[in-house]
mmCIF file of C-alpha atoms in Angstrom:
data_model
loop_
_atom_site.group_PDB
_atom_site.id
_atom_site.type_symbol
_atom_site.label_atom_id
_atom_site.label_comp_id
_atom_site.label_asym_id
_atom_site.label_seq_id
_atom_site.Cartn_x
_atom_site.Cartn_y
_atom_site.Cartn_z
ATOM 1 C CA UNK A 12 -0.622 0.049 -0.439
ATOM 2 C CA UNK A 13 2.987 2.450 1.203
ATOM 3 C CA UNK A 14 4.719 1.690 -2.677
ATOM 4 C CA UNK A 15 1.643 2.210 -4.499
ATOM 5 C CA UNK A 16 1.080 5.542 -2.326
ATOM 6 C CA UNK A 17 5.094 6.593 -2.924
ATOM 7 C CA UNK A 18 3.855 6.423 -7.446
ATOM 8 C CA UNK A 19 0.920 8.164 -6.866
ATOM 9 C CA UNK A 20 2.488 10.489 -4.264
ATOM 10 C CA UNK A 21 4.878 10.952 -7.236
ATOM 11 C CA UNK A 22 2.696 10.475 -10.634
ATOM 12 C CA UNK A 23 0.730 13.619 -8.574
ATOM 13 C CA UNK A 24 3.308 15.708 -7.811
ATOM 14 C CA UNK A 25 5.907 15.580 -10.516
ATOM 15 C CA UNK A 26 8.912 16.683 -8.939
ATOM 16 C CA UNK A 27 7.833 17.631 -5.365
ATOM 17 C CA UNK A 28 9.434 16.233 -3.883
ATOM 18 C CA UNK A 29 10.963 12.758 -3.009
ATOM 19 C CA UNK A 30 9.269 9.736 -0.705
ATOM 20 C CA UNK A 31 10.705 6.902 0.167
ATOM 21 C CA UNK A 32 9.969 3.788 1.487
ATOM 22 C CA UNK A 33 11.281 2.365 4.095
ATOM 23 C CA UNK A 34 11.199 -0.657 6.616
ATOM 24 C CA UNK A 35 10.090 1.119 10.547
ATOM 25 C CA UNK A 36 12.751 0.513 12.879
ATOM 26 C CA UNK A 37 12.408 -2.411 15.326
ATOM 27 C CA UNK A 38 11.143 -4.097 12.726
ATOM 28 C CA UNK A 39 7.573 -2.890 12.862
ATOM 29 C CA UNK A 40 5.972 -2.351 9.716
ATOM 30 C CA UNK A 41 6.894 0.260 6.703
ATOM 31 C CA UNK A 42 7.293 3.632 6.921
ATOM 32 C CA UNK A 43 7.160 6.716 3.991
ATOM 33 C CA UNK A 44 8.910 9.343 4.040
ATOM 34 C CA UNK A 45 7.834 12.271 2.007
ATOM 35 C CA UNK A 46 10.389 15.224 1.216
ATOM 36 C CA UNK A 47 9.839 19.003 -0.697
ATOM 37 C CA UNK A 48 12.110 19.049 -2.909
ATOM 38 C CA UNK A 49 15.635 20.456 -2.517
ATOM 39 C CA UNK A 50 15.580 19.120 1.488
ATOM 40 C CA UNK A 51 17.452 16.089 2.391
ATOM 41 C CA UNK A 52 19.822 15.126 5.320
ATOM 42 C CA UNK A 53 22.765 16.241 2.964
ATOM 43 C CA UNK A 54 21.189 19.506 2.234
ATOM 44 C CA UNK A 55 21.079 20.100 6.811
ATOM 45 C CA UNK A 56 24.062 18.260 7.534
ATOM 46 C CA UNK A 57 25.298 21.867 4.258
ATOM 47 C CA UNK A 58 23.286 24.184 6.914
ATOM 48 C CA UNK A 59 25.166 22.943 10.244
ATOM 49 C CA UNK A 60 28.653 22.249 8.348
ATOM 50 C CA UNK A 61 28.801 25.832 7.455
ATOM 51 C CA UNK A 62 27.229 27.333 11.056
ATOM 52 C CA UNK A 63 29.864 25.763 12.813
ATOM 53 C CA UNK A 64 32.436 26.681 9.461
ATOM 54 C CA UNK A 65 33.212 22.666 8.876
ATOM 55 C CA UNK A 66 34.312 21.737 5.876
ATOM 56 C CA UNK A 67 32.102 19.595 3.163
ATOM 57 C CA UNK A 68 35.415 17.304 2.869
ATOM 58 C CA UNK A 69 35.514 17.134 6.499
ATOM 59 C CA UNK A 70 31.668 15.400 6.884
ATOM 60 C CA UNK A 71 31.225 11.433 8.123
ATOM 61 C CA UNK A 72 27.339 10.904 6.963
ATOM 62 C CA UNK A 73 26.512 7.091 7.925
ATOM 63 C CA UNK A 74 23.255 6.195 6.507
ATOM 64 C CA UNK A 75 22.242 2.959 4.689
ATOM 65 C CA UNK A 76 18.545 3.447 4.354
ATOM 66 C CA UNK A 77 18.104 5.300 0.134
ATOM 67 C CA UNK A 78 17.038 8.518 1.996
ATOM 68 C CA UNK A 79 19.990 8.711 3.573
ATOM 69 C CA UNK A 80 21.865 8.496 -0.361
ATOM 70 C CA UNK A 81 22.670 12.502 -0.835
ATOM 71 C CA UNK A 82 24.783 12.852 2.211
ATOM 72 C CA UNK A 83 26.376 8.819 1.544
ATOM 73 C CA UNK A 84 27.322 10.308 -1.431
ATOM 74 C CA UNK A 85 28.846 13.741 -1.282
ATOM 75 C CA UNK A 86 30.117 13.792 2.010
ATOM 76 C CA UNK A 87 33.731 13.308 2.265
ATOM 77 C CA UNK A 88 33.663 9.581 4.081
ATOM 78 C CA UNK A 89 30.346 8.531 3.437
ATOM 79 C CA UNK A 90 29.555 5.507 5.324
ATOM 80 C CA UNK A 91 27.054 2.115 4.012
ATOM 81 C CA UNK A 92 25.822 0.642 6.835
ATOM 82 C CA UNK A 93 26.264 -3.487 6.761
ATOM 83 C CA UNK A 94 22.774 -3.341 6.346
ATOM 84 C CA UNK A 95 22.460 -0.796 3.883
ATOM 85 C CA UNK A 96 20.962 -0.966 0.859
ATOM 86 C CA UNK A 97 22.954 -2.179 -2.669
ATOM 87 C CA UNK A 98 22.750 1.273 -3.862
ATOM 88 C CA UNK A 99 23.807 2.834 -1.075
ATOM 89 C CA UNK A 100 26.523 0.744 -0.234
ATOM 90 C CA UNK A 101 27.717 0.856 -3.850
ATOM 91 C CA UNK A 102 27.316 5.240 -3.595
ATOM 92 C CA UNK A 103 29.452 5.014 -0.437
ATOM 93 C CA UNK A 104 32.786 5.037 0.173
ATOM 94 C CA UNK A 105 32.879 2.244 2.155
ATOM 95 C CA UNK A 106 30.639 -0.391 4.145
ATOM 96 C CA UNK A 107 31.139 -1.057 8.262
ATOM 97 C CA UNK A 108 29.273 -3.640 9.619
ATOM 98 C CA UNK A 109 25.898 -4.129 10.182
ATOM 99 C CA UNK A 110 23.509 -1.846 12.547
ATOM 100 C CA UNK A 111 22.918 -4.860 14.893
ATOM 101 C CA UNK A 112 26.729 -5.636 15.457
ATOM 102 C CA UNK A 113 27.918 -2.143 16.413
ATOM 103 C CA UNK A 114 29.235 -1.491 12.503
ATOM 104 C CA UNK A 115 29.501 2.016 13.978
ATOM 105 C CA UNK A 116 31.726 1.685 16.934
ATOM 106 C CA UNK A 117 33.972 0.939 13.248
ATOM 107 C CA UNK A 118 33.311 5.114 11.641
ATOM 108 C CA UNK A 119 34.230 6.053 14.978
ATOM 109 C CA UNK A 120 36.913 4.285 15.539
ATOM 110 C CA UNK A 121 38.380 5.303 12.178
ATOM 111 C CA UNK A 122 37.699 8.613 12.475
ATOM 112 C CA UNK A 123 38.865 9.244 16.239
ATOM 113 C CA UNK A 124 41.817 6.826 14.429
ATOM 114 C CA UNK A 125 42.499 9.302 12.019
ATOM 115 C CA UNK A 126 42.016 12.522 14.196
ATOM 116 C CA UNK A 127 44.588 11.445 16.230
ATOM 117 C CA UNK A 128 47.333 10.412 13.532
ATOM 118 C CA UNK A 129 46.536 13.331 12.305
ATOM 119 C CA UNK A 130 46.891 15.317 15.787
ATOM 120 C CA UNK A 131 50.021 14.015 15.734
ATOM 121 C CA UNK A 132 51.497 14.538 12.517
ATOM 122 C CA UNK A 133 50.607 18.542 13.919
ATOM 123 C CA UNK A 134 52.778 18.158 17.078
ATOM 124 C CA UNK A 135 55.595 17.381 15.129
#
């Protein structure tokens, strides 16, 4: 039903928004995310990064659903979770472990490891 709703919304209002049907959290069915055209997780990260003086290339974005595609593909380090959809994995710089296997920990460790190495080089 949600996929049919997604198709109908796109047919009735072409280019007005994006819509994605995704699995619900904790395997509780599905939901349809509807967002105005031009708005995405990536545009949100760009605004936040701009306010904080963080360059696009310094942003790490991690995701597992197609609504994460814009940020994972555009970020300086785009990471797909091991349970991500194949299209997102293909767009990512690398794929970490699944969300239910602490895959995000590997991302944080990689970032902190790189930050520690960069800090050590700058002190030398």
